[in-house]
GROMACS .gro file of C-alpha atoms in nm:
model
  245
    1UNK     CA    1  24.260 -11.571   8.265
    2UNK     CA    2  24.469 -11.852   8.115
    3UNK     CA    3  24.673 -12.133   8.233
    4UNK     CA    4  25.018 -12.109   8.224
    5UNK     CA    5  25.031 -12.409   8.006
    6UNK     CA    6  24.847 -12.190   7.706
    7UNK     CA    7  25.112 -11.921   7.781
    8UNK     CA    8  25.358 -11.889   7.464
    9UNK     CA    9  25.718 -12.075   7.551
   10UNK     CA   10  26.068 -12.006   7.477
   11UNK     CA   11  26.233 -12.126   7.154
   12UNK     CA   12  26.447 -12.432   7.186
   13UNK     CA   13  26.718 -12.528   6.968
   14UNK     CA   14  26.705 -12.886   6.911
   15UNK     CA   15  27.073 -13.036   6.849
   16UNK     CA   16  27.033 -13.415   6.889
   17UNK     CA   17  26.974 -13.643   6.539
   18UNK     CA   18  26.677 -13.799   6.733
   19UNK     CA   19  26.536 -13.407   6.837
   20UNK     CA   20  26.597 -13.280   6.466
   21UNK     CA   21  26.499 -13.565   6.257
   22UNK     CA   22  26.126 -13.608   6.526
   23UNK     CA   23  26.034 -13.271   6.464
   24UNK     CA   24  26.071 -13.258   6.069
   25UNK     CA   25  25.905 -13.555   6.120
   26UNK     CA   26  25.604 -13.386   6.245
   27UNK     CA   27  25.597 -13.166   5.939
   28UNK     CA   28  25.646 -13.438   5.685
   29UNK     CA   29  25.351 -13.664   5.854
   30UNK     CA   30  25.116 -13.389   5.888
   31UNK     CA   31  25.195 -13.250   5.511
   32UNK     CA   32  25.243 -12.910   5.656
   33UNK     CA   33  25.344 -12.661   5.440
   34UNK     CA   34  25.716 -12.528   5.432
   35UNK     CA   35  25.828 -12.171   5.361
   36UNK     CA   36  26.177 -12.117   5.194
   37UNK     CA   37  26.328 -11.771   5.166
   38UNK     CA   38  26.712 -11.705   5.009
   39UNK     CA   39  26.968 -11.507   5.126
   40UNK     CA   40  26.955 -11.197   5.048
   41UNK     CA   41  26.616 -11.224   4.819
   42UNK     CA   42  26.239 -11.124   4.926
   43UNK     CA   43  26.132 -11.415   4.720
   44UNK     CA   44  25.908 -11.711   4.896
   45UNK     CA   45  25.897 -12.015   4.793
   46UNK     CA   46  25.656 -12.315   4.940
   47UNK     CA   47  25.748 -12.685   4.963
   48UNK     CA   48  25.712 -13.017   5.188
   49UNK     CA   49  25.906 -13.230   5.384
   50UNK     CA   50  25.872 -13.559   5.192
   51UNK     CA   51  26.171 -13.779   5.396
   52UNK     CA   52  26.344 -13.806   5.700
   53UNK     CA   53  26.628 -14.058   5.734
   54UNK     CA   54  26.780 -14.030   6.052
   55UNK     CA   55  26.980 -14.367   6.051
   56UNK     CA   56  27.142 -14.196   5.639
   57UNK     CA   57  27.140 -13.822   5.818
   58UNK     CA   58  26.943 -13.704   5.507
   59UNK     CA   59  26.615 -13.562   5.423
   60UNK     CA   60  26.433 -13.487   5.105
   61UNK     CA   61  26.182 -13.158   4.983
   62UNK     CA   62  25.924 -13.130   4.765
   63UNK     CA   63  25.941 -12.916   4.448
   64UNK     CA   64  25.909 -12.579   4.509
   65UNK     CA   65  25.639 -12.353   4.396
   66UNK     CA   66  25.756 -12.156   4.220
   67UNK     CA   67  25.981 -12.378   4.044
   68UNK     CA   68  26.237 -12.065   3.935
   69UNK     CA   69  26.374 -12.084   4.303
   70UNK     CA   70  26.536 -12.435   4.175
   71UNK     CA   71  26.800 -12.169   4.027
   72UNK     CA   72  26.895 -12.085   4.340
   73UNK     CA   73  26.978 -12.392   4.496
   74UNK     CA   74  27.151 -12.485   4.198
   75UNK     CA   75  27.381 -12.214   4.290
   76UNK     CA   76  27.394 -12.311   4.642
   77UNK     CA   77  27.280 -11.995   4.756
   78UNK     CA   78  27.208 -12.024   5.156
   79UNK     CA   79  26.816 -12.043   5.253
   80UNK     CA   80  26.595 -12.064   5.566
   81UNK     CA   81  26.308 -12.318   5.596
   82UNK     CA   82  26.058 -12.274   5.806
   83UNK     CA   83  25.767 -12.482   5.874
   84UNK     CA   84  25.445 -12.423   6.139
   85UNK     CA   85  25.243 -12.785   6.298
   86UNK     CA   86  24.969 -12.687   6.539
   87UNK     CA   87  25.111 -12.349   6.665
   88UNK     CA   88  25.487 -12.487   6.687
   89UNK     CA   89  25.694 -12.293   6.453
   90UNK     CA   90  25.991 -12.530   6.335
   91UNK     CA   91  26.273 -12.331   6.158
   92UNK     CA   92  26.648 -12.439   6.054
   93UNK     CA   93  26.908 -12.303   5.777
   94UNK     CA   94  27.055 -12.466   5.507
   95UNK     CA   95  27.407 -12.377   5.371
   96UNK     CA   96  27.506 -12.686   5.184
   97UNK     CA   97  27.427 -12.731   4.820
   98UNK     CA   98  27.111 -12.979   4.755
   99UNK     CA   99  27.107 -13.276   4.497
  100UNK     CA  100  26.789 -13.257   4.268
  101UNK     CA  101  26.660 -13.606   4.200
  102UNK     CA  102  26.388 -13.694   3.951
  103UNK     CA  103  26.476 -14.103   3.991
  104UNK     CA  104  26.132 -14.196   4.108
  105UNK     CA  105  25.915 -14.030   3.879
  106UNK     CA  106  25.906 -13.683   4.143
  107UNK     CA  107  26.099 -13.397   4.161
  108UNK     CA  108  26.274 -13.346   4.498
  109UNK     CA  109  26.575 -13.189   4.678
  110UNK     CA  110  26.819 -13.409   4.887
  111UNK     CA  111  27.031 -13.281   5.171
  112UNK     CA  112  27.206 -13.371   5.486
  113UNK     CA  113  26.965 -13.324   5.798
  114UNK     CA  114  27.055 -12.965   5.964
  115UNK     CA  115  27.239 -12.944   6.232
  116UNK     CA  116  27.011 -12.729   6.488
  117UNK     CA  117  26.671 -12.700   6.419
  118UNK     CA  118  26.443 -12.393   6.595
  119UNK     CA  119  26.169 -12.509   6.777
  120UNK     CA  120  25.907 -12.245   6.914
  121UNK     CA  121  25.565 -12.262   7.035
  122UNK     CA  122  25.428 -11.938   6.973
  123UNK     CA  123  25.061 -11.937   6.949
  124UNK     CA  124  24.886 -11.916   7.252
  125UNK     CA  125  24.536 -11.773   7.097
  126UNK     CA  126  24.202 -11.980   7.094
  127UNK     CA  127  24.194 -12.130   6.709
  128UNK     CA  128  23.807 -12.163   6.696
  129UNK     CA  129  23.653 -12.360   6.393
  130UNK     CA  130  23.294 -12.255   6.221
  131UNK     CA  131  23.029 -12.490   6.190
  132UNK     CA  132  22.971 -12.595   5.793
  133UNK     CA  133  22.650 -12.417   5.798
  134UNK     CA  134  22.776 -12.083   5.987
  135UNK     CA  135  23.084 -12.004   5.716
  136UNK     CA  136  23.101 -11.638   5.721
  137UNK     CA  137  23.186 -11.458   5.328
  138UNK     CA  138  23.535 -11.320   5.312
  139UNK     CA  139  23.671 -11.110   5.116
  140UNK     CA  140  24.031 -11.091   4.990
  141UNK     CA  141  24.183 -10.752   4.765
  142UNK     CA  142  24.467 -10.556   4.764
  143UNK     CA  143  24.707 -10.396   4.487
  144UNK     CA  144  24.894 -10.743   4.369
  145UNK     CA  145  24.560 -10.890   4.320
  146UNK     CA  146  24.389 -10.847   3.956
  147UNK     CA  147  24.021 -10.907   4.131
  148UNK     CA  148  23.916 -10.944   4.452
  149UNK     CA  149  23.900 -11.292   4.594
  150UNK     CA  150  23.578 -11.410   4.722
  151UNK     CA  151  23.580 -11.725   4.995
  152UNK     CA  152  23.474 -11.852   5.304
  153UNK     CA  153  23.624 -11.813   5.635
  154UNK     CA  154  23.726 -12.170   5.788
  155UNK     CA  155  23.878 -12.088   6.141
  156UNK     CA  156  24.005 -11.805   6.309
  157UNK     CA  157  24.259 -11.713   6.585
  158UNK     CA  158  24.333 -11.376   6.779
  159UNK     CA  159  24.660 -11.396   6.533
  160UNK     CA  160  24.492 -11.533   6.192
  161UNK     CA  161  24.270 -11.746   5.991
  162UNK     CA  162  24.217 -12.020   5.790
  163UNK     CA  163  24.016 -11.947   5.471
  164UNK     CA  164  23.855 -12.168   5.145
  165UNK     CA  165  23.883 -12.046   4.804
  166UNK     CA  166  23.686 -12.199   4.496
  167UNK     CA  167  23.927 -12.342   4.244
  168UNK     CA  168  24.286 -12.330   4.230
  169UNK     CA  169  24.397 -12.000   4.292
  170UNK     CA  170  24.790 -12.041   4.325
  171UNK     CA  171  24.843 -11.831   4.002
  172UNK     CA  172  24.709 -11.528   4.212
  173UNK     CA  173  24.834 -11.537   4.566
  174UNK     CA  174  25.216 -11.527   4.637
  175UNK     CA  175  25.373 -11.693   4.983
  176UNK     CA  176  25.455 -11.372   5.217
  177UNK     CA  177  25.251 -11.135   5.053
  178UNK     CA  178  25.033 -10.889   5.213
  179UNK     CA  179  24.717 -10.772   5.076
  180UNK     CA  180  24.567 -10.515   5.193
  181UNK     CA  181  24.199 -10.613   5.199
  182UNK     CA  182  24.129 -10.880   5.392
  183UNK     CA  183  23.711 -10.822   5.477
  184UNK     CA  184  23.475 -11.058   5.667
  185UNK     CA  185  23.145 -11.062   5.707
  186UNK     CA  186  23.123 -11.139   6.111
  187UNK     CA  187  22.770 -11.136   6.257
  188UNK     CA  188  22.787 -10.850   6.457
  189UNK     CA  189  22.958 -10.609   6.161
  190UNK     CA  190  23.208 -10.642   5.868
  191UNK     CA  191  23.570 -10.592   5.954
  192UNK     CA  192  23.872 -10.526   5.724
  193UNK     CA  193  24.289 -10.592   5.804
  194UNK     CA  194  24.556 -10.621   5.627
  195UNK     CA  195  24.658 -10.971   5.601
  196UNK     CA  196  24.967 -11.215   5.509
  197UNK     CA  197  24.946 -11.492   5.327
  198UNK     CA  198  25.153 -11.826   5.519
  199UNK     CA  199  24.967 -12.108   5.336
  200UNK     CA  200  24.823 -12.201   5.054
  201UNK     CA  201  24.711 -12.562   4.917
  202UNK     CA  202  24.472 -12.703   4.652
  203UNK     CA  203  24.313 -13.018   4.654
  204UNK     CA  204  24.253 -13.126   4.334
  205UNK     CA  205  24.027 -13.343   4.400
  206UNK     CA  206  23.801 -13.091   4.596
  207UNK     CA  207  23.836 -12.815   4.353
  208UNK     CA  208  23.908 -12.584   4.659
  209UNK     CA  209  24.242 -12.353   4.775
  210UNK     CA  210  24.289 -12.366   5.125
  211UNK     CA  211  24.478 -12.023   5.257
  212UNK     CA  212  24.644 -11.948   5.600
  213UNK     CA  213  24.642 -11.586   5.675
  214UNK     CA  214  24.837 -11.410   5.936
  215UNK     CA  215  24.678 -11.098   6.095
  216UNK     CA  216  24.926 -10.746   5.973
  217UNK     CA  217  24.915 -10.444   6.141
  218UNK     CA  218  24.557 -10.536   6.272
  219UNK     CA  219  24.418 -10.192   6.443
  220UNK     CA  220  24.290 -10.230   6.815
  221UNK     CA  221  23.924 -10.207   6.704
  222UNK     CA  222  23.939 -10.497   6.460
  223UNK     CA  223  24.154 -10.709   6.667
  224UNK     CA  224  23.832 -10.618   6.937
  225UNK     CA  225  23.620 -10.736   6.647
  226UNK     CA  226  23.787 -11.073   6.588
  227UNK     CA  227  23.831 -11.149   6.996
  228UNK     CA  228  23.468 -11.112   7.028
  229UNK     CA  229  23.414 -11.320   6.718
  230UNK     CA  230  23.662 -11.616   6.867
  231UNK     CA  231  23.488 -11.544   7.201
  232UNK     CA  232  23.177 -11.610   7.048
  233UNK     CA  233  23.252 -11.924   6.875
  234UNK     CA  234  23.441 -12.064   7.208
  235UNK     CA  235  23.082 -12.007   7.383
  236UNK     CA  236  22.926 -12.156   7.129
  237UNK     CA  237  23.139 -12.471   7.119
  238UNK     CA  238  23.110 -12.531   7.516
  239UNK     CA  239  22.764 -12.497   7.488
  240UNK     CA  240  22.719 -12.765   7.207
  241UNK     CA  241  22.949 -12.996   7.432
  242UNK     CA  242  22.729 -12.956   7.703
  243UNK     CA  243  22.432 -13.058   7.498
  244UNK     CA  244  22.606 -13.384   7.408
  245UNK     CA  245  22.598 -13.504   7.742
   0.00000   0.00000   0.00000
């Protein structure tokens, strides 16, 4: 049913300056959100890739949200960053201690660039996009949540989806959480999953949260319900290229 080119690949370990500095590269130029966990804590923290110097060896993060993981680092406590750009998960550790530097008016974290840096493509599922006027109501609820969370689903995948929140909802929704509520209002019948949250971003200027949630524990009959959905949508979207010709 699918190329072999859409099949998942291998991880690769990138060792050269030129392999590791390219590929953080691709997460600092598409402003794609980082995850940072410590050793030996369930904590997650999120942050950005804001420079890549491979001539100085050195690269800089964003401040974290939460800004209590700074503690950490101060501490040199050993974490693992880990990044996703189009379906490529990029991953490396960290061991030596960062320099915090607030000289240009923004808080970052300096370090030397890692030495290996995990490079995976891993999603091989059809990420199909909903027309503006099609959004379909979501749903999100779950015991760490006050309220539910009402939004709009933006894209999904066999795996996950990308939703839109009114407002800025950071001081609800926690990096690595799951909730256990996740409902959507698909066409042919609601469905509810578990779901993790890997991404979360407001634009202020929008007024809107942007989430990326990962699938947990999905049950065979809802993960029938969302490949019908993406089926659907795929259809759909050959059939309005077909009409632009």
């Amino acid at each position: 049913m699918f190329d072999s080119q859409d099949a998942p690949q291998l991880p690769k370990v990138l060792t050269t300056p030129l392999e590791v500095s390219s590929s953080l590269r691709l997460l600092q130029e598409s402003h794609d959100p980082l995850i940072i966990t410590f050793q030996d804590r369930s904590q997650r923290f999120q942050s950005y890739v804001v420079e890549v110097d491979r001539a100085g060896n050195c690269m800089a993060l964003d401040e974290m949200i939460p800004r209590d993981g700074e503690r950490f680092l101060q501490e040199g406590v050993p974490f693992r960053v880990e990044g996703f750009h189009e379906g490529v998960r990029i991953a490396w550790e960290c061991s030596t201690r960062l320099t915090i530097d607030d000289t240009q008016g923004h808080r970052c974290y300096r370090t030397a660039l890692p030495g290996e840096v995990l490079y995976h493509q891993r999603r091989n599922a059809f990420r199909a996009a909903l027309k503006l006027v099609n959004l379909v109501n979501v749903q999100v609820a779950g015991e760490k949540l006050k309220a539910p969370l009402q939004g709009k689903l933006l894209d999904v995948s066999a795996t996950g989806c990308k939703l839109r929140f009114e407002g800025d909802i950071g001081e609800c929704m926690q990096l690595g959480q799951v909730y256990e509520r996740f409902s959507a209002a698909l066409p042919f019948g609601s469905m509810t999953t578990p779901v993790e949250l890997r991404y979360l971003h407001f634009e202020e200027h929008l007024n809107i949260t942007f989430a990326g949630m990962r699938f947990h524990n999905i049950s065979g009959g809802v993960q029938r319900q969302v490949e019908r959905f993406v089926y659907q949508l795929q259809r759909e979207a050959r059939q309005f290229d077909k009409d632009d010709y």
